[in-house]
XYZ file of C-alpha atoms in Angstrom:
321
model
C -88.244 126.199 17.454
C -88.193 122.637 19.527
C -87.565 120.861 15.933
C -83.944 119.237 15.629
C -81.728 120.931 13.119
C -80.859 119.136 9.944
C -78.139 117.168 10.501
C -78.768 116.937 14.222
C -78.430 113.202 15.525
C -79.665 112.265 18.806
C -76.695 111.004 21.494
C -78.043 107.497 22.092
C -78.646 107.165 18.422
C -75.336 108.440 17.544
C -73.791 106.088 19.630
C -75.225 102.901 17.782
C -74.268 104.167 14.946
C -70.859 104.534 16.028
C -70.399 100.573 16.818
C -70.357 98.408 13.737
C -73.034 96.156 13.034
C -70.494 92.653 13.466
C -71.544 89.716 14.959
C -68.873 86.984 16.587
C -68.663 83.643 15.460
C -69.441 82.053 18.765
C -73.051 83.538 18.434
C -73.503 82.664 15.188
C -72.990 78.868 16.006
C -75.285 79.572 19.118
C -78.096 80.432 17.344
C -77.513 77.748 14.258
C -77.308 74.896 17.022
C -80.510 76.129 18.552
C -82.279 76.354 15.327
C -81.056 72.799 14.390
C -82.020 71.478 17.704
C -85.620 72.924 17.318
C -85.724 71.416 14.015
C -85.200 68.212 15.243
C -87.681 68.573 18.048
C -89.956 69.218 15.252
C -89.151 66.165 13.371
C -89.285 63.586 15.877
C -92.611 64.935 17.101
C -94.038 64.498 13.356
C -92.278 61.078 13.361
C -94.413 60.331 16.925
C -97.422 61.232 15.475
C -97.160 59.272 12.414
C -96.341 56.322 15.008
C -99.239 57.025 17.283
C -101.339 57.018 14.184
C -102.892 53.883 13.433
C -102.226 51.824 9.995
C -105.024 51.740 7.710
C -105.871 48.093 7.698
C -105.262 46.172 4.455
C -107.968 43.740 3.532
C -106.955 40.375 3.363
C -106.416 38.343 -0.003
C -109.312 36.159 -1.366
C -108.489 32.973 -2.386
C -110.354 32.101 -5.169
C -112.072 34.435 -8.029
C -115.934 33.377 -8.887
C -115.852 35.364 -12.265
C -113.339 34.706 -15.480
C -112.142 38.548 -15.730
C -110.685 39.498 -12.123
C -108.024 41.697 -10.515
C -105.236 39.475 -9.655
C -103.811 41.481 -7.064
C -106.769 41.217 -5.088
C -106.353 37.364 -4.881
C -103.868 34.779 -3.562
C -101.466 33.387 -6.264
C -102.837 29.822 -7.051
C -100.744 27.068 -6.637
C -100.752 23.716 -8.407
C -99.842 20.108 -7.835
C -97.240 19.176 -10.096
C -98.606 16.628 -12.287
C -101.730 19.246 -13.035
C -99.241 21.922 -13.928
C -97.511 19.734 -16.280
C -100.760 19.257 -18.136
C -101.625 22.968 -17.739
C -98.158 23.822 -19.571
C -98.990 20.947 -22.163
C -102.547 22.560 -22.735
C -101.424 25.949 -23.121
C -98.841 24.576 -25.957
C -101.688 23.616 -28.069
C -103.784 26.170 -27.568
C -100.876 28.824 -28.440
C -99.567 26.649 -31.313
C -96.203 27.278 -30.327
C -93.584 24.382 -30.918
C -94.181 21.281 -28.891
C -90.317 20.550 -28.461
C -89.891 23.758 -26.365
C -87.758 23.367 -22.989
C -89.415 23.196 -19.377
C -87.864 25.464 -17.155
C -87.792 25.947 -13.293
C -87.192 28.951 -10.790
C -86.361 27.693 -7.375
C -86.691 30.384 -4.903
C -84.061 29.407 -1.769
C -84.159 30.025 1.815
C -80.524 30.291 2.590
C -80.421 31.655 5.808
C -78.914 29.343 9.014
C -78.366 29.984 12.873
C -77.665 33.948 13.618
C -76.685 35.619 10.540
C -74.852 32.662 9.007
C -76.468 31.623 5.548
C -75.678 28.726 2.755
C -73.041 30.155 0.473
C -74.343 30.159 -3.405
C -73.383 26.733 -4.667
C -73.232 24.949 -8.399
C -74.174 21.312 -8.963
C -74.129 18.456 -11.418
C -76.935 15.834 -11.541
C -77.607 13.244 -14.007
C -80.990 13.126 -14.845
C -83.003 10.108 -15.443
C -84.420 11.121 -18.726
C -82.038 12.808 -20.765
C -83.824 15.572 -22.693
C -80.796 16.882 -25.087
C -78.345 15.444 -27.496
C -75.713 17.752 -26.471
C -72.489 16.307 -24.723
C -70.370 18.245 -22.279
C -66.967 19.057 -23.170
C -64.565 17.375 -20.408
C -60.565 17.907 -20.364
C -58.607 15.310 -18.651
C -55.474 15.872 -16.322
C -52.829 12.789 -16.624
C -49.319 12.093 -17.259
C -49.528 8.323 -17.560
C -50.069 7.654 -21.389
C -52.489 4.554 -20.937
C -54.817 6.751 -18.681
C -54.612 9.255 -21.400
C -55.231 6.907 -23.989
C -58.376 5.116 -21.965
C -59.853 8.907 -21.562
C -59.631 9.425 -25.250
C -61.622 6.074 -26.218
C -64.385 7.296 -23.774
C -64.866 10.322 -24.909
C -62.379 13.380 -23.413
C -62.289 16.217 -25.506
C -58.695 17.268 -24.213
C -56.321 15.354 -22.915
C -52.845 16.518 -21.214
C -50.721 17.133 -18.149
C -49.071 20.216 -17.047
C -48.471 21.890 -20.538
C -51.833 22.695 -20.325
C -51.375 24.835 -17.652
C -50.327 27.960 -19.875
C -52.796 27.417 -22.530
C -55.516 27.205 -19.594
C -54.507 30.124 -17.987
C -54.144 32.117 -21.166
C -57.744 31.184 -22.027
C -56.630 29.165 -25.005
C -58.082 26.245 -23.840
C -61.448 26.015 -22.127
C -63.780 23.137 -21.358
C -67.164 22.598 -19.331
C -65.930 20.374 -16.797
C -62.185 19.439 -15.720
C -61.150 16.037 -14.417
C -58.206 14.814 -12.690
C -56.124 11.768 -11.388
C -54.664 12.009 -7.985
C -51.249 11.783 -9.353
C -51.058 15.124 -11.157
C -53.285 17.166 -8.624
C -49.860 18.721 -7.034
C -48.997 20.354 -9.871
C -52.340 21.987 -10.746
C -52.362 24.230 -8.172
C -51.575 27.393 -10.577
C -55.023 26.764 -11.777
C -56.842 26.810 -8.936
C -58.176 30.509 -8.834
C -58.253 30.016 -12.995
C -61.071 27.301 -12.569
C -62.528 27.722 -9.036
C -65.468 25.639 -8.441
C -64.495 23.621 -11.542
C -61.290 22.779 -10.301
C -60.822 18.773 -9.838
C -61.817 18.006 -6.578
C -62.763 14.787 -4.585
C -66.440 16.468 -3.635
C -67.346 17.064 -6.649
C -66.362 13.930 -7.934
C -63.940 15.324 -10.448
C -60.741 13.793 -8.920
C -60.359 9.732 -8.744
C -58.653 7.366 -10.775
C -61.997 5.984 -12.248
C -61.287 7.965 -15.801
C -64.560 6.389 -17.694
C -67.021 6.592 -14.731
C -65.866 10.148 -14.462
C -66.275 10.656 -18.222
C -69.555 9.316 -18.663
C -70.926 11.485 -15.496
C -69.633 14.832 -16.381
C -70.086 14.235 -20.265
C -73.898 13.809 -19.987
C -74.452 15.904 -16.364
C -76.808 18.586 -15.703
C -75.241 21.565 -14.197
C -77.356 24.259 -12.243
C -76.441 27.137 -10.123
C -77.064 29.716 -7.223
C -78.284 33.036 -9.365
C -78.539 36.704 -7.523
C -77.647 34.631 -3.764
C -81.053 32.908 -3.658
C -82.613 31.734 -7.063
C -81.864 28.924 -9.615
C -83.121 28.872 -12.949
C -82.523 25.840 -15.211
C -84.407 23.965 -17.323
C -85.152 20.169 -16.698
C -87.018 18.664 -19.685
C -88.705 19.151 -23.179
C -92.789 19.606 -23.220
C -93.107 16.880 -25.617
C -91.911 14.493 -22.985
C -93.959 12.084 -21.080
C -95.514 13.798 -17.779
C -93.825 11.249 -15.441
C -90.491 12.249 -17.157
C -90.782 15.775 -16.560
C -91.548 14.953 -12.939
C -88.615 12.534 -12.544
C -86.319 14.998 -13.890
C -87.660 17.621 -11.641
C -87.608 16.167 -8.553
C -84.005 14.519 -9.332
C -82.756 18.706 -9.409
C -84.996 19.372 -6.178
C -83.574 16.645 -3.972
C -80.382 17.353 -4.949
C -80.743 21.307 -3.878
C -82.288 20.031 -0.842
C -78.545 18.499 -0.014
C -77.076 21.903 0.465
C -78.730 22.681 3.698
C -79.023 20.587 6.934
C -81.947 18.989 7.432
C -82.630 20.354 10.837
C -82.940 23.912 9.420
C -85.867 24.964 7.597
C -86.433 23.716 4.024
C -84.186 25.090 1.475
C -86.898 25.246 -1.213
C -88.723 28.107 -0.154
C -90.829 28.507 -3.555
C -91.189 26.840 -6.767
C -92.465 27.801 -10.429
C -92.685 25.963 -13.346
C -93.119 26.905 -17.232
C -92.177 26.951 -20.521
C -90.286 28.747 -23.109
C -93.618 30.323 -23.975
C -96.101 30.117 -21.066
C -96.723 31.975 -18.129
C -95.100 30.679 -14.626
C -97.153 28.245 -12.499
C -96.568 28.153 -8.915
C -96.160 24.706 -7.639
C -97.419 23.203 -4.180
C -94.416 21.849 -2.238
C -96.093 19.036 -0.724
C -94.831 15.643 -2.142
C -91.718 17.338 -3.801
C -89.473 17.725 -1.032
C -87.618 14.901 0.379
C -89.337 13.567 3.743
C -86.273 13.577 5.941
C -87.953 14.575 9.001
C -90.260 11.539 8.725
C -87.579 9.516 8.293
C -85.686 10.614 11.292
C -89.172 9.890 13.071
C -89.434 6.846 12.006
C -85.805 6.113 13.160
C -86.261 7.384 16.435
C -89.535 5.437 16.908
C -87.789 2.436 15.834
C -84.837 3.260 18.532
C -87.669 3.040 21.276
C -89.297 -0.096 20.130
C -86.116 -1.413 20.292
C -85.230 -0.124 23.911
C -88.772 -1.279 24.838
C -87.906 -4.980 23.581
C -84.526 -5.308 25.216
C -85.999 -5.952 28.715
C -88.700 -8.845 27.540
C -85.932 -10.511 25.720
C -83.944 -10.391 29.059
C -86.329 -11.506 31.098
C -86.957 -14.387 28.770
C -83.661 -15.224 28.611
C -83.358 -15.151 32.440
């Protein structure tokens, strides 16, 4: 008798069923914000725990292996003196029965940083090596409208000689050269080529703009060009392996000294690491002592000489009085 009849509903339950189950958007945003805050707090807690946890100490790399077979990643990469490294490359060639006239290369890793956030811009340069290692001759184009200068340029080996008529062909890639030189009289007419030639546009800073056509042609026909790749690396060949060791060393030092001129001497040296290799050998890390120019020592000597002169002046004055 006390049991409810089938189909009866309690009053309170009837009211709850009568109200539709709709949640407002403000409530949803509130719950979402609270969940996001809790998630961020948990993430920060995990990060703090990771920071507080001491990092595992890595064993310092050992200097020199004892056995002939060893794990390279456990030891520091050995560095060699320049003369020793060249001798090793020659020995590798004999043991591997590779071609004796293969090229010798260097990989120069640069420190381009200057003060604050400034850095040295990637550059390219050309140098005359003391010992040529190839018979290749660069193709040089000479801009001049003077017939006598044009004839002089042809006599000294210019590949192409001409005036403003060459601009159209160069812009359309019909004419290309390794280097472009010009006389001062024609340079105002070559402005349309500035964006096309970029670093090869004739300029006095690169010694490609001047009146001495034979001298410019001799330099650019035989010079060795290199450039910075990937913003901080120079990869270039410097010699052939069958050349005398002293010739290879002289060519290497010539290129390194030219590279060092692109960063002021009051900063850290621009050359950070130097690796030498042949076409078929592994790379050998070089010891930079004796390779980089000794600019700092020269400055110290000049300062010392200036101090000595200042100390000698009072003595001379006392003698004269």
